[in-house]
XYZ file of C-alpha atoms in Angstrom:
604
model
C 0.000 0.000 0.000
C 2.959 2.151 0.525
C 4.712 1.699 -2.979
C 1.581 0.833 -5.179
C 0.541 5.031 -5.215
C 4.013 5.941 -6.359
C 3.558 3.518 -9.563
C 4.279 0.115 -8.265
C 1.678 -2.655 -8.994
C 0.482 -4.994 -6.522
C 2.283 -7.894 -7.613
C 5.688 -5.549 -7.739
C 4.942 -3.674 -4.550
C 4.639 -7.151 -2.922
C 8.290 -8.188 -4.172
C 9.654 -5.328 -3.173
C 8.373 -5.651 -0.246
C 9.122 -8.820 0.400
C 12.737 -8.183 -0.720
C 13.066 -5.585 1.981
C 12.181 -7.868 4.452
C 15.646 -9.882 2.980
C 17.480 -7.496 2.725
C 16.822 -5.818 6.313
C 17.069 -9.492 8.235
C 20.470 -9.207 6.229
C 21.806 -6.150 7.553
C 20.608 -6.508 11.087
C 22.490 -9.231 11.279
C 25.265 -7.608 10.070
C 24.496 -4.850 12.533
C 24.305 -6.933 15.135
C 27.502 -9.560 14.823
C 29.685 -6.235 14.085
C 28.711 -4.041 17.054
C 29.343 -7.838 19.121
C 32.772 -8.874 17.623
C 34.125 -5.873 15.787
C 34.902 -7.844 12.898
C 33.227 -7.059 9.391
C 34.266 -9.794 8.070
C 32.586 -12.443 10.368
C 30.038 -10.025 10.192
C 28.745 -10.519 6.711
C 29.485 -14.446 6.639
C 26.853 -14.539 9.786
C 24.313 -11.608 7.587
C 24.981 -13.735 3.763
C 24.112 -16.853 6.023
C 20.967 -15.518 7.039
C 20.037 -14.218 3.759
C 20.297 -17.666 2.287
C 18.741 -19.578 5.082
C 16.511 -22.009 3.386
C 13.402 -21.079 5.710
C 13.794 -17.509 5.246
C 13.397 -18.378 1.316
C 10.798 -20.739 1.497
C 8.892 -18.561 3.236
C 9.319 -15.787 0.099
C 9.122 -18.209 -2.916
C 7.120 -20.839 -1.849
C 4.950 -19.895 0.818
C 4.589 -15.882 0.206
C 3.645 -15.221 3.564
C 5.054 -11.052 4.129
C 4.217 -10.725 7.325
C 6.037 -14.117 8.852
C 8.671 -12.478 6.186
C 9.070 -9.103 7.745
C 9.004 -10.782 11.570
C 12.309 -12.497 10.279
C 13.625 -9.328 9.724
C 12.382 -8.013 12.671
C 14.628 -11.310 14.682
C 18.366 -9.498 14.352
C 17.366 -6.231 15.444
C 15.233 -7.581 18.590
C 18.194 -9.398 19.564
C 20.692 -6.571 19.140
C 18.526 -4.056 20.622
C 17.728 -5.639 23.708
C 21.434 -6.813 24.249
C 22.679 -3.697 23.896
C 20.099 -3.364 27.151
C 23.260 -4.782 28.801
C 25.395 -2.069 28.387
C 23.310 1.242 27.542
C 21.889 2.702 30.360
C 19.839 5.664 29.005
C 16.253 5.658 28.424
C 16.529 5.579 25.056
C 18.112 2.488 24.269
C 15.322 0.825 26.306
C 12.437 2.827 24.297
C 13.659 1.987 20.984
C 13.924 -1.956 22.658
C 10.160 -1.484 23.076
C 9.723 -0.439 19.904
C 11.014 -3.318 18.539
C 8.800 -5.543 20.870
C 6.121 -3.848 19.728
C 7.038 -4.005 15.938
C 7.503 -8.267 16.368
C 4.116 -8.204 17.984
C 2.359 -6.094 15.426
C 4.283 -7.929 12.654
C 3.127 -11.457 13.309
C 2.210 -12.304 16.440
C 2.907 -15.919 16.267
C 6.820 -15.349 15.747
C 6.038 -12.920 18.536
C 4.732 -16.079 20.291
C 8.504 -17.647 20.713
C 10.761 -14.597 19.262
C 10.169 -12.036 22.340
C 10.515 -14.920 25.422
C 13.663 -16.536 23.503
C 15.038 -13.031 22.941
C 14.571 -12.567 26.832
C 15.751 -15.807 28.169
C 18.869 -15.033 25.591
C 19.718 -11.821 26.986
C 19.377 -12.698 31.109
C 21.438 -15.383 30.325
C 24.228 -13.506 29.245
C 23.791 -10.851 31.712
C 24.118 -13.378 34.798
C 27.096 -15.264 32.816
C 28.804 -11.355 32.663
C 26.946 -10.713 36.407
C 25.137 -7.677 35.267
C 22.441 -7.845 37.292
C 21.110 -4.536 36.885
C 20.175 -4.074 33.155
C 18.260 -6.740 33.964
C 15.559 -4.571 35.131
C 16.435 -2.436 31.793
C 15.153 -5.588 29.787
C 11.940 -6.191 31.352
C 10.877 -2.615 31.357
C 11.365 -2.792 27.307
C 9.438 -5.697 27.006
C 6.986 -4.609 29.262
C 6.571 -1.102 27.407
C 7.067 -2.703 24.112
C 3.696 -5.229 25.311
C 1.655 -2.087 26.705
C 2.252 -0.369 23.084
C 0.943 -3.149 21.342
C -1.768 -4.034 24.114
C -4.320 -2.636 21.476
C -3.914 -5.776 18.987
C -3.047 -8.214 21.221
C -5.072 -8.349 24.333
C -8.489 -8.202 22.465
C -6.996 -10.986 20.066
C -6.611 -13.101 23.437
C -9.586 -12.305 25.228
C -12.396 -12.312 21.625
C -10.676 -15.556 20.689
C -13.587 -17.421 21.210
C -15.688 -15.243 19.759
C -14.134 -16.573 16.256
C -13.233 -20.089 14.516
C -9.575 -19.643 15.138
C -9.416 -22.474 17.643
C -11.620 -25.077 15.897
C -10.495 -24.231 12.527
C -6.290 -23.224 13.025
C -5.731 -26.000 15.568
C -7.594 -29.029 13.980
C -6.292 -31.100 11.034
C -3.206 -30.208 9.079
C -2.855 -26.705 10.998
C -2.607 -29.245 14.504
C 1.251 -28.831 15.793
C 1.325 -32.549 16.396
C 0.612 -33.501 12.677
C 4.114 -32.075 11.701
C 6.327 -33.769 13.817
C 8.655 -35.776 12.940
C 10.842 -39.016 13.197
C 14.463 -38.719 13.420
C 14.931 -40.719 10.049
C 12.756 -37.809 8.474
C 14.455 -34.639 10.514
C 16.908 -33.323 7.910
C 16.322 -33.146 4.063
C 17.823 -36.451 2.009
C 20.257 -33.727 0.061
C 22.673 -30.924 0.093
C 20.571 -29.108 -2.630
C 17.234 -27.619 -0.542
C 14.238 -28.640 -1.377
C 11.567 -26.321 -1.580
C 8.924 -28.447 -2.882
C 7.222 -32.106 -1.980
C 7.501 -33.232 1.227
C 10.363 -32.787 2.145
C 10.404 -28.950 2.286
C 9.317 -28.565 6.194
C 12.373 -30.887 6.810
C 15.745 -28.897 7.886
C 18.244 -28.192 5.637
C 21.183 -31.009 5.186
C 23.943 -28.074 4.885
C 22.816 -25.918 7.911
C 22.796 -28.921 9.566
C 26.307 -29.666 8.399
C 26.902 -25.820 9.440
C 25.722 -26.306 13.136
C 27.983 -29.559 13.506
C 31.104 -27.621 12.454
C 29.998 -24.987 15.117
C 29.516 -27.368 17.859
C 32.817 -28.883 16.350
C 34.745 -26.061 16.429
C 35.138 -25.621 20.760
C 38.722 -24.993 20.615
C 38.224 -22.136 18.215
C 36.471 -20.387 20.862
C 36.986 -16.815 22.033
C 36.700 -16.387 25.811
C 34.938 -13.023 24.810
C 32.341 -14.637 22.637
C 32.508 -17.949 23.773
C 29.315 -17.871 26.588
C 27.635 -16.302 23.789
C 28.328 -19.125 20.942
C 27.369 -21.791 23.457
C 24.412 -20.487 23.970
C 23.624 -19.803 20.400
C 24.058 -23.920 19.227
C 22.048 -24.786 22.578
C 19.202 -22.545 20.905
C 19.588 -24.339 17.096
C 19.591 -27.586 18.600
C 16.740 -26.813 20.678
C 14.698 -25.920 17.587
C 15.592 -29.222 16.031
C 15.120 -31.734 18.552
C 11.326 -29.447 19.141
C 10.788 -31.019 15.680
C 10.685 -34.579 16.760
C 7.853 -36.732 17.660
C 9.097 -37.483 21.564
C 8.131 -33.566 22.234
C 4.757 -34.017 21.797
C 4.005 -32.959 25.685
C 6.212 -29.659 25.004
C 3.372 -29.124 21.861
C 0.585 -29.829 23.462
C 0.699 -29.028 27.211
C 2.111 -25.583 27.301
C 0.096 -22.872 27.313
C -0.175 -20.775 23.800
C 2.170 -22.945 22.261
C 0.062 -25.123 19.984
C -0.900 -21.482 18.413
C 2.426 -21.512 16.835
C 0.209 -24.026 14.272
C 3.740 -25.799 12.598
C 6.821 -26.326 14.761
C 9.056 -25.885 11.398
C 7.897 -22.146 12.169
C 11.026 -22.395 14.312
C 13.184 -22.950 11.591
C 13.647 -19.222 11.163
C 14.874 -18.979 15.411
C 17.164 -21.794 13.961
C 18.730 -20.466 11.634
C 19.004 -17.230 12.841
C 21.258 -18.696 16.189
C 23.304 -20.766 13.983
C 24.081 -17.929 11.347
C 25.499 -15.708 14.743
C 27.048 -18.620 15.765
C 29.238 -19.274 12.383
C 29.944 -15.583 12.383
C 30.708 -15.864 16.457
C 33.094 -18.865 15.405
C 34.779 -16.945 12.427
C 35.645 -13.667 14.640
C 37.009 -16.375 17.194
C 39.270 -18.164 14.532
C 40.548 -15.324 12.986
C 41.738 -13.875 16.478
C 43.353 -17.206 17.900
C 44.227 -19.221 14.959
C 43.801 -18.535 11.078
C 45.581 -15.516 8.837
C 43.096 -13.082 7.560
C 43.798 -14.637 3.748
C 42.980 -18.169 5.277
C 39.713 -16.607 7.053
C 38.679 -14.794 4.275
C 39.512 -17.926 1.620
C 37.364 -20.300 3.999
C 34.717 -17.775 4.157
C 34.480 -17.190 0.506
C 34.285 -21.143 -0.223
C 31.324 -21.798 2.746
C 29.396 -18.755 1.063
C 29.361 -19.527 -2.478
C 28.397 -23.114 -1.426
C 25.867 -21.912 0.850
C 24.435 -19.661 -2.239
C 24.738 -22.988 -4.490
C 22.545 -25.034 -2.577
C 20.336 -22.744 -1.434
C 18.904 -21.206 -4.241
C 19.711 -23.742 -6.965
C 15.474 -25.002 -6.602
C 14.630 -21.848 -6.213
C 12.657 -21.664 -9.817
C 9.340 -21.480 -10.351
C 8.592 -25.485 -11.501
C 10.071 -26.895 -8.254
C 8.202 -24.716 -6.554
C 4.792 -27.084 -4.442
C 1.798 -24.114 -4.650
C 3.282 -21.971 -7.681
C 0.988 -20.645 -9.944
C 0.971 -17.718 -12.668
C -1.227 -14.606 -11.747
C -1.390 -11.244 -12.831
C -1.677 -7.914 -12.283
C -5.021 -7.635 -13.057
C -6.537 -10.458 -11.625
C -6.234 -8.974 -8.158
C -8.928 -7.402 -6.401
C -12.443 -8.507 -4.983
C -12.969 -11.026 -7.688
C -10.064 -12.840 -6.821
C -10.672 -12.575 -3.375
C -13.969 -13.812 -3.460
C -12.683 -16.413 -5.695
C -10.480 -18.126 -3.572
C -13.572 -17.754 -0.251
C -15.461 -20.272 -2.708
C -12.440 -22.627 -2.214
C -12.277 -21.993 1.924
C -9.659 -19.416 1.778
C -8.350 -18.910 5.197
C -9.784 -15.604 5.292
C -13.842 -17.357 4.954
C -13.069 -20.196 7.673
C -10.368 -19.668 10.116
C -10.806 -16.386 11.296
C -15.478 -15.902 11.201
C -17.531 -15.348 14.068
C -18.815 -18.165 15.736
C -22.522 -16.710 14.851
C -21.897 -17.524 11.421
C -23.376 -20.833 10.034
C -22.627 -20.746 6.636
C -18.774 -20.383 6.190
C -16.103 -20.608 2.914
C -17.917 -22.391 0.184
C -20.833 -22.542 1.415
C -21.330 -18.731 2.075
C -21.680 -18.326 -2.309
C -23.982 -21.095 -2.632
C -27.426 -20.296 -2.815
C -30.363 -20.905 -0.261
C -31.213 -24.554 -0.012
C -34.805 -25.613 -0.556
C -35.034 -27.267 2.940
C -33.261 -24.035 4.805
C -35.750 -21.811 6.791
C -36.610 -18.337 5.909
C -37.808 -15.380 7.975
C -41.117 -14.382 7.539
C -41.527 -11.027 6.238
C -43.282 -7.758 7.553
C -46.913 -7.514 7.531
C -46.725 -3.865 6.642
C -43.328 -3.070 4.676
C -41.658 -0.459 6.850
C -40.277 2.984 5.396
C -36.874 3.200 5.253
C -34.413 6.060 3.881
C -30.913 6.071 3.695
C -29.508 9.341 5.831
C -25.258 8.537 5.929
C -22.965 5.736 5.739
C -19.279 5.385 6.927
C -17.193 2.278 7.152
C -18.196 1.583 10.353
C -21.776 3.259 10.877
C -24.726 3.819 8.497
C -27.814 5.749 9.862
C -31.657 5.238 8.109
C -34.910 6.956 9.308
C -37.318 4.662 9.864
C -40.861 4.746 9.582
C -43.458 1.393 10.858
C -47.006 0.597 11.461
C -45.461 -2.158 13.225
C -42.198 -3.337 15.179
C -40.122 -5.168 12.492
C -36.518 -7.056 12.544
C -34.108 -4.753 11.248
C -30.977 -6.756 10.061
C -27.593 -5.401 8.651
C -25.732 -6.735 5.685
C -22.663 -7.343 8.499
C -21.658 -10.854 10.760
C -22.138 -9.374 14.144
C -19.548 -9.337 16.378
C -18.860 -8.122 19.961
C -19.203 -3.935 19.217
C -21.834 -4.001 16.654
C -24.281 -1.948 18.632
C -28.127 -0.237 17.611
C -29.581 2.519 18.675
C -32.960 4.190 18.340
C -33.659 7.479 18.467
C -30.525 7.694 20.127
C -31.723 4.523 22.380
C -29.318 1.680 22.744
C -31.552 -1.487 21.998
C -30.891 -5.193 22.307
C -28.617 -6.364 19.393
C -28.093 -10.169 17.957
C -26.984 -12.121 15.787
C -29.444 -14.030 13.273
C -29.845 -15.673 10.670
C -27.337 -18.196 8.622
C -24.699 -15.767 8.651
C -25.526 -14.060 11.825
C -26.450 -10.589 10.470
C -26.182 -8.105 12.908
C -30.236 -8.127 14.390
C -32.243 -5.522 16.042
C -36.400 -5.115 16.730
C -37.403 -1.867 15.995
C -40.624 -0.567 17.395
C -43.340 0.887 15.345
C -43.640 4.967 14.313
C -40.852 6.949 12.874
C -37.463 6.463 14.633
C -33.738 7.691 13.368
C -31.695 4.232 13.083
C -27.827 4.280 13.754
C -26.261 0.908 13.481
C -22.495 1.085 14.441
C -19.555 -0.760 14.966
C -17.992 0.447 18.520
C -15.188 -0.266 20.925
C -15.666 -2.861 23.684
C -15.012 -2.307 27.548
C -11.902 -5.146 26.530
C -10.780 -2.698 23.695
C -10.891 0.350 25.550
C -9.021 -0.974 28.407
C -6.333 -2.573 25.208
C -6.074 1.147 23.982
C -5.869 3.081 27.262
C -2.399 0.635 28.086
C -1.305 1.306 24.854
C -1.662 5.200 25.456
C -0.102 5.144 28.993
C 2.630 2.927 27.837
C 3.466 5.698 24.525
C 3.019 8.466 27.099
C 5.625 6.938 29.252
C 7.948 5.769 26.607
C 7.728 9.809 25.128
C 8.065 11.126 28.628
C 10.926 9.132 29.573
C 13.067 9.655 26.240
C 12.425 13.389 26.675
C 13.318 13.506 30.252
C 16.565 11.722 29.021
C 17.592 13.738 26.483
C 19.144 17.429 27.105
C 19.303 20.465 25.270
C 18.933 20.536 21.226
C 18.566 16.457 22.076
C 14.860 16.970 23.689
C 14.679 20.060 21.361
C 14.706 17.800 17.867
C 12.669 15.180 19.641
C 10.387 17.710 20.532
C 9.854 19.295 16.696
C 9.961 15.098 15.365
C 6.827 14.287 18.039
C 4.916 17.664 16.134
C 6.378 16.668 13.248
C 4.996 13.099 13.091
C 1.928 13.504 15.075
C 0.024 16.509 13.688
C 0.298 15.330 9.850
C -1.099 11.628 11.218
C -4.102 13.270 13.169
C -4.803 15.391 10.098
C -4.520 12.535 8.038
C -7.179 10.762 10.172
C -9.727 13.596 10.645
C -9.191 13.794 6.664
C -9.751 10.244 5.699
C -12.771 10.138 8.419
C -14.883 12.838 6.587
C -13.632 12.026 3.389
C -15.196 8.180 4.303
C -18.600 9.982 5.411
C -21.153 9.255 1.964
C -24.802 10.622 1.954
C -26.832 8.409 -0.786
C -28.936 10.082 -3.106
C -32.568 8.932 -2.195
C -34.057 6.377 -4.873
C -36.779 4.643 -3.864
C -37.807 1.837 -6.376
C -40.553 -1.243 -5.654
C -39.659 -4.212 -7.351
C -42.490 -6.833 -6.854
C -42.786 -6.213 -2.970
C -39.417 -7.957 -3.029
C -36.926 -5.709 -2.980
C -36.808 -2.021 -2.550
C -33.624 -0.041 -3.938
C -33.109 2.779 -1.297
C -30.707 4.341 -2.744
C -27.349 5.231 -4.343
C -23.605 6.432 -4.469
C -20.908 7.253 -6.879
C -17.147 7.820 -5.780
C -17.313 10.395 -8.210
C -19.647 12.381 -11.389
C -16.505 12.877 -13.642
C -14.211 10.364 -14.950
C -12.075 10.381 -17.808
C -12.686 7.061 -20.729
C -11.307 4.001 -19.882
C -11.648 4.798 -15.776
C -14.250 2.988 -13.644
C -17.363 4.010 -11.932
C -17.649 2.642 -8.317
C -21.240 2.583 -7.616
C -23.131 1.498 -4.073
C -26.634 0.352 -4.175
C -28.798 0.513 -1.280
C -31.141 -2.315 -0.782
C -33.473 -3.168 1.695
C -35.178 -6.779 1.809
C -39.063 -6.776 2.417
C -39.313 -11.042 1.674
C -36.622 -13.201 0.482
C -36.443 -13.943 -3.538
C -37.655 -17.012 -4.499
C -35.006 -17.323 -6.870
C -31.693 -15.803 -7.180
C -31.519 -12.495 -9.854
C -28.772 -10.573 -11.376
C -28.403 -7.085 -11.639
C -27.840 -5.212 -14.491
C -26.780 -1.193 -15.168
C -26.984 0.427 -18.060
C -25.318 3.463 -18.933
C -26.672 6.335 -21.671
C -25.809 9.518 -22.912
C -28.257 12.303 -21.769
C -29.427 12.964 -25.299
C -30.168 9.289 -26.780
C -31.146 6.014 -25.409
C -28.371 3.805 -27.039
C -26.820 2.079 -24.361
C -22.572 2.592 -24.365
C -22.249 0.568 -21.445
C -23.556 -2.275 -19.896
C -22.595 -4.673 -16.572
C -24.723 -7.888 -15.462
C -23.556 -9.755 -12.999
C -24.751 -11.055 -9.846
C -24.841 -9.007 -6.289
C -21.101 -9.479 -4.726
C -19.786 -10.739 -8.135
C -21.704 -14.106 -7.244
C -20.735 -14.361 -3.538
C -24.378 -13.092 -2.128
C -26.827 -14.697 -3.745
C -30.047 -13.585 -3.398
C -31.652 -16.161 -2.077
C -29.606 -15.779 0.958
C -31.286 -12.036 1.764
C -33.576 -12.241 5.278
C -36.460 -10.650 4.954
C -35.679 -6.686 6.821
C -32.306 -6.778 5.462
C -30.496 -3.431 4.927
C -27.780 -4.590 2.129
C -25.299 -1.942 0.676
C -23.574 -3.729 -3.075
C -21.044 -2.725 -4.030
C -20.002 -2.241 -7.887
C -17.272 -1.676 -10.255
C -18.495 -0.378 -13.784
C -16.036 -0.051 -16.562
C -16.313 3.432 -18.447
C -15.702 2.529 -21.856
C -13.289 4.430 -23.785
């Protein structure tokens, strides 16, 4: 969303994205082993490691997941940060540690799940080895900031939880941890070349396993100054690997939160990340007790390019398990909705609980045998007032109190009120539209998605913990220090709450009244355009207004037609169904306030 404006398509925004996320795991590492050796060298054999760890790729090419992508980025810099916790004392070493908790959590909170108490257990370990007992109290106030500032995602996500599918759907089948453990016969791939495809591509890598024998190997190499630090780096890879094995079932499945981590080859990327330090831990070590910087740097070159060789040579697009061509123009809502009639995660795992009908089944029309609502005796006034993303209003006028449902899956926050009256609001229906009785006479109707007691307690931490983390970098800093940091809080916060206020009232639409019977069926309320002027080729985006008096008997499509003012020759036509297909109308309850959505082509 950031690059596409400036000219980048989707598909090329999401490389470059995605190649970002690389390239910064990369250079944190680099970041990181420098500032902890000194040595530039073993620096950038520990960041090229990382770059070509096989996880960190098949998570790009083969399993395109960004945001598990940009929390492996995230992995150096949370380490390095809240080490250098050890040894910085100011305030604002430990605020931009938080930040980076907070990042990880926001990021993907199931790396978050292991990353942040690994990165903790890491860093008091070396702190009691060195007895530095008091930055110990450093580290948990990051972590503890960097939690409040993301308390806003994270608590509601742990308290609604039941409230969705996630459990029953993400924790059943093959997204149970158990299902992808394995035998020690099956643990490491059958070849130096990685596989990235079949079944073997959740096994570990044959090389980086070869790699973290020649660390544990190499003891004698070891620098007293980095040794503690090594050690505990090959404890943490071998960790991850024997976690992959069928005998630690009981770790999977009797800990609390950890079966959310779905697939324990999600610790792959903790893997590899310890043993890529540790090679560039073992390198700085050699080259100060035993090997000539020619030697180090010959040695270095030879485990790189072999590193590149067999990590990328099945990186191509026909060894690749779920590749498929798409283009540019493909994405969008039709693709979206495409892949919900094939149970795309984002149709099962992650609906309300109120919902019935779920993937597939959601685009499938009204069975003969499935129960209806009966309709109003008296069809009920309604007019469209406003609509924002999150509210729409209606005036309402009855002769007697009628079910008034909403077009949305209700969810804890969905709230009515009439006449400025909170009423009793439920979910009904197959989908669990968002349901309220409203009595008869004319009332003002505002349906609206609010914040929860849960999610106002979530943002108020979040607030206090950014008010703290301000106040105590500002009360740290001195002179043209708290100055700057002054002018970049005004400089950062007034555009974003003008920004907000902006997109808020731009969001705000007022539908132009149409009021159409068709059959006692339907009745088209009204409509919206983006926009009046468009230049050829462009497309319309028009809203449609509907409210449901009975449900159709049969499902119809919906056609526009477009004329010139002076003549009734049609230059542009689109027939299709509501929802391109995905809300049939035999699905609409009878009181149903629908707003459809539609993209018509101008032609050129």
């Amino acid at each position: 969303l950031l690059f596409h404006p400036i000219g980048l398509g989707y598909l090329n925004a999401t490389k470059l994205v995605l190649s970002l996320n690389l390239v910064a795991g990369g250079v944190g590492v680099y970041g990181y082993l420098g500032w902890l050796t000194g040595r530039s060298w073993a620096a950038l054999c520990g960041a090229i490691l990382y770059l070509c760890a096989p996880y960190l790729l098949l998570v790009v090419y083969e399993r395109g997941a960004a945001a598990e992508s940009l929390a492996l980025a995230l992995f150096p810099w949370l380490f390095w940060l809240m080490h250098r916790l050890l040894y910085h004392t100011g305030f604002v070493a430990v605020g931009m540690a938080a930040l980076m908790v907070a990042l990880m959590m926001l990021a993907h909170n199931i790396t978050a799940l292991f990353a942040i108490p690994t990165v903790v257990l890491y860093v008091a370990l070396l702190g009691l080895y060195a007895q530095r007992w008091r930055p110990l109290g450093r580290i948990a106030l990051a972590v503890g900031l960097g939690l409040g500032l993301s308390a806003f995602y994270w608590i509601p996500a742990i308290f609604e939880l039941g409230y969705s599918r996630a459990e029953s759907v993400m924790l059943t089948g093959q997204a149970n941890v158990t299902t992808w453990l394995l035998t020690p016969g099956d643990l490491l791939q059958n070849s130096l070349v990685v596989h990235y495809g079949g079944e073997e591509r959740f096994h570990f890598s044959l090389w980086f396993a070869l790699l973290g024998l020649a660390v544990l190997g190499g003891g004698r190499l070891y620098d007293r100054q980095w040794g503690f630090n090594l050690v505990v780096l090959a404890i943490g890879w071998l960790a991850v690997l024997l976690l992959q094995l069928e005998v630690m079932q009981l770790f999977w499945t009797r800990l609390p939160m950890v079966r959310f981590i779905q697939f324990p080859w999600r610790l792959y990327g903790l893997g590899t990340f310890c043993l890529s330090l540790a090679v560039g831990l073992l390198f700085a070590s050699a080259q100060v007790r035993l090997l000539s910087r020619r030697l180090s740097w010959a040695l270095g070159i030879i485990l790189l390019l072999l590193t590149l060789f067999f990590a990328t040579y099945n990186l191509h697009v026909h060894a690749l398990t779920l590749w498929k061509m798409i283009r540019e123009e493909q994405i969008g809502r039709a693709d979206l909705f495409e892949r919900g009639r094939y149970n795309f995660a984002l149709s099962t795992d992650y609906t309300p609980i109120w919902m019935q009908q779920v993937g597939m089944t959601i685009s499938l029309p009204r069975a003969a045998d499935e129960p209806i609502f009966a309709p109003s005796p008296e069809m009920p006034i309604v007019q469209l007032v406003r609509e924002t993303a999150t509210i729409i209003e209606v005036d309402v006028a009855a002769t007697a109190p009628f079910d008034l449902r909403y077009h949305k899956v209700f969810f804890p926050g969905w709230t009515v009120e009439v006449d400025g009256a909170p009423v009793p609001t439920i979910a009904s229906g197959s989908l669990g539209l968002v349901t309220a009785q409203i009595p008869a006479g004319m009332h003002h109707v505002r349906i609206a998605f609010q914040q929860t007691p849960v999610r106002r307690v979530s943002d108020l931490v979040s607030w206090i913990s950014l008010t703290v983390l301000l106040g105590g970098v500002l009360f740290g800093l001195t002179g043209r220090r708290r100055l700057m940091f002054l002018l970049l809080i005004l400089l950062m916060g007034a555009p974003a709450y003008l920004y907000t206020t902006q997109v808020r009232a731009q969001g705000t639409r007022h539908p132009t009244p149409y009021m159409a019977n068709l059959d006692d069926t339907l009745q088209l309320l009204a409509y919206d355009f983006d926009q009046t002027v468009l230049p050829r080729g462009d497309s319309l985006q028009v809203r449609l207004y509907w409210f449901v008096r009975t449900t159709p008997a049969k499902n119809l499509k919906l056609f526009i037609h477009l004329l010139p003012l002076e003549s009734e020759e049609r230059v542009g036509q689109l027939d299709q169904e509501p929802a391109l297909g995905y809300n049939p109308t035999t699905r609409w309850e009878s009181g149903e306030l629908i707003v459809d959505a539609y993209e018509f082509p101008i032609p050129t």
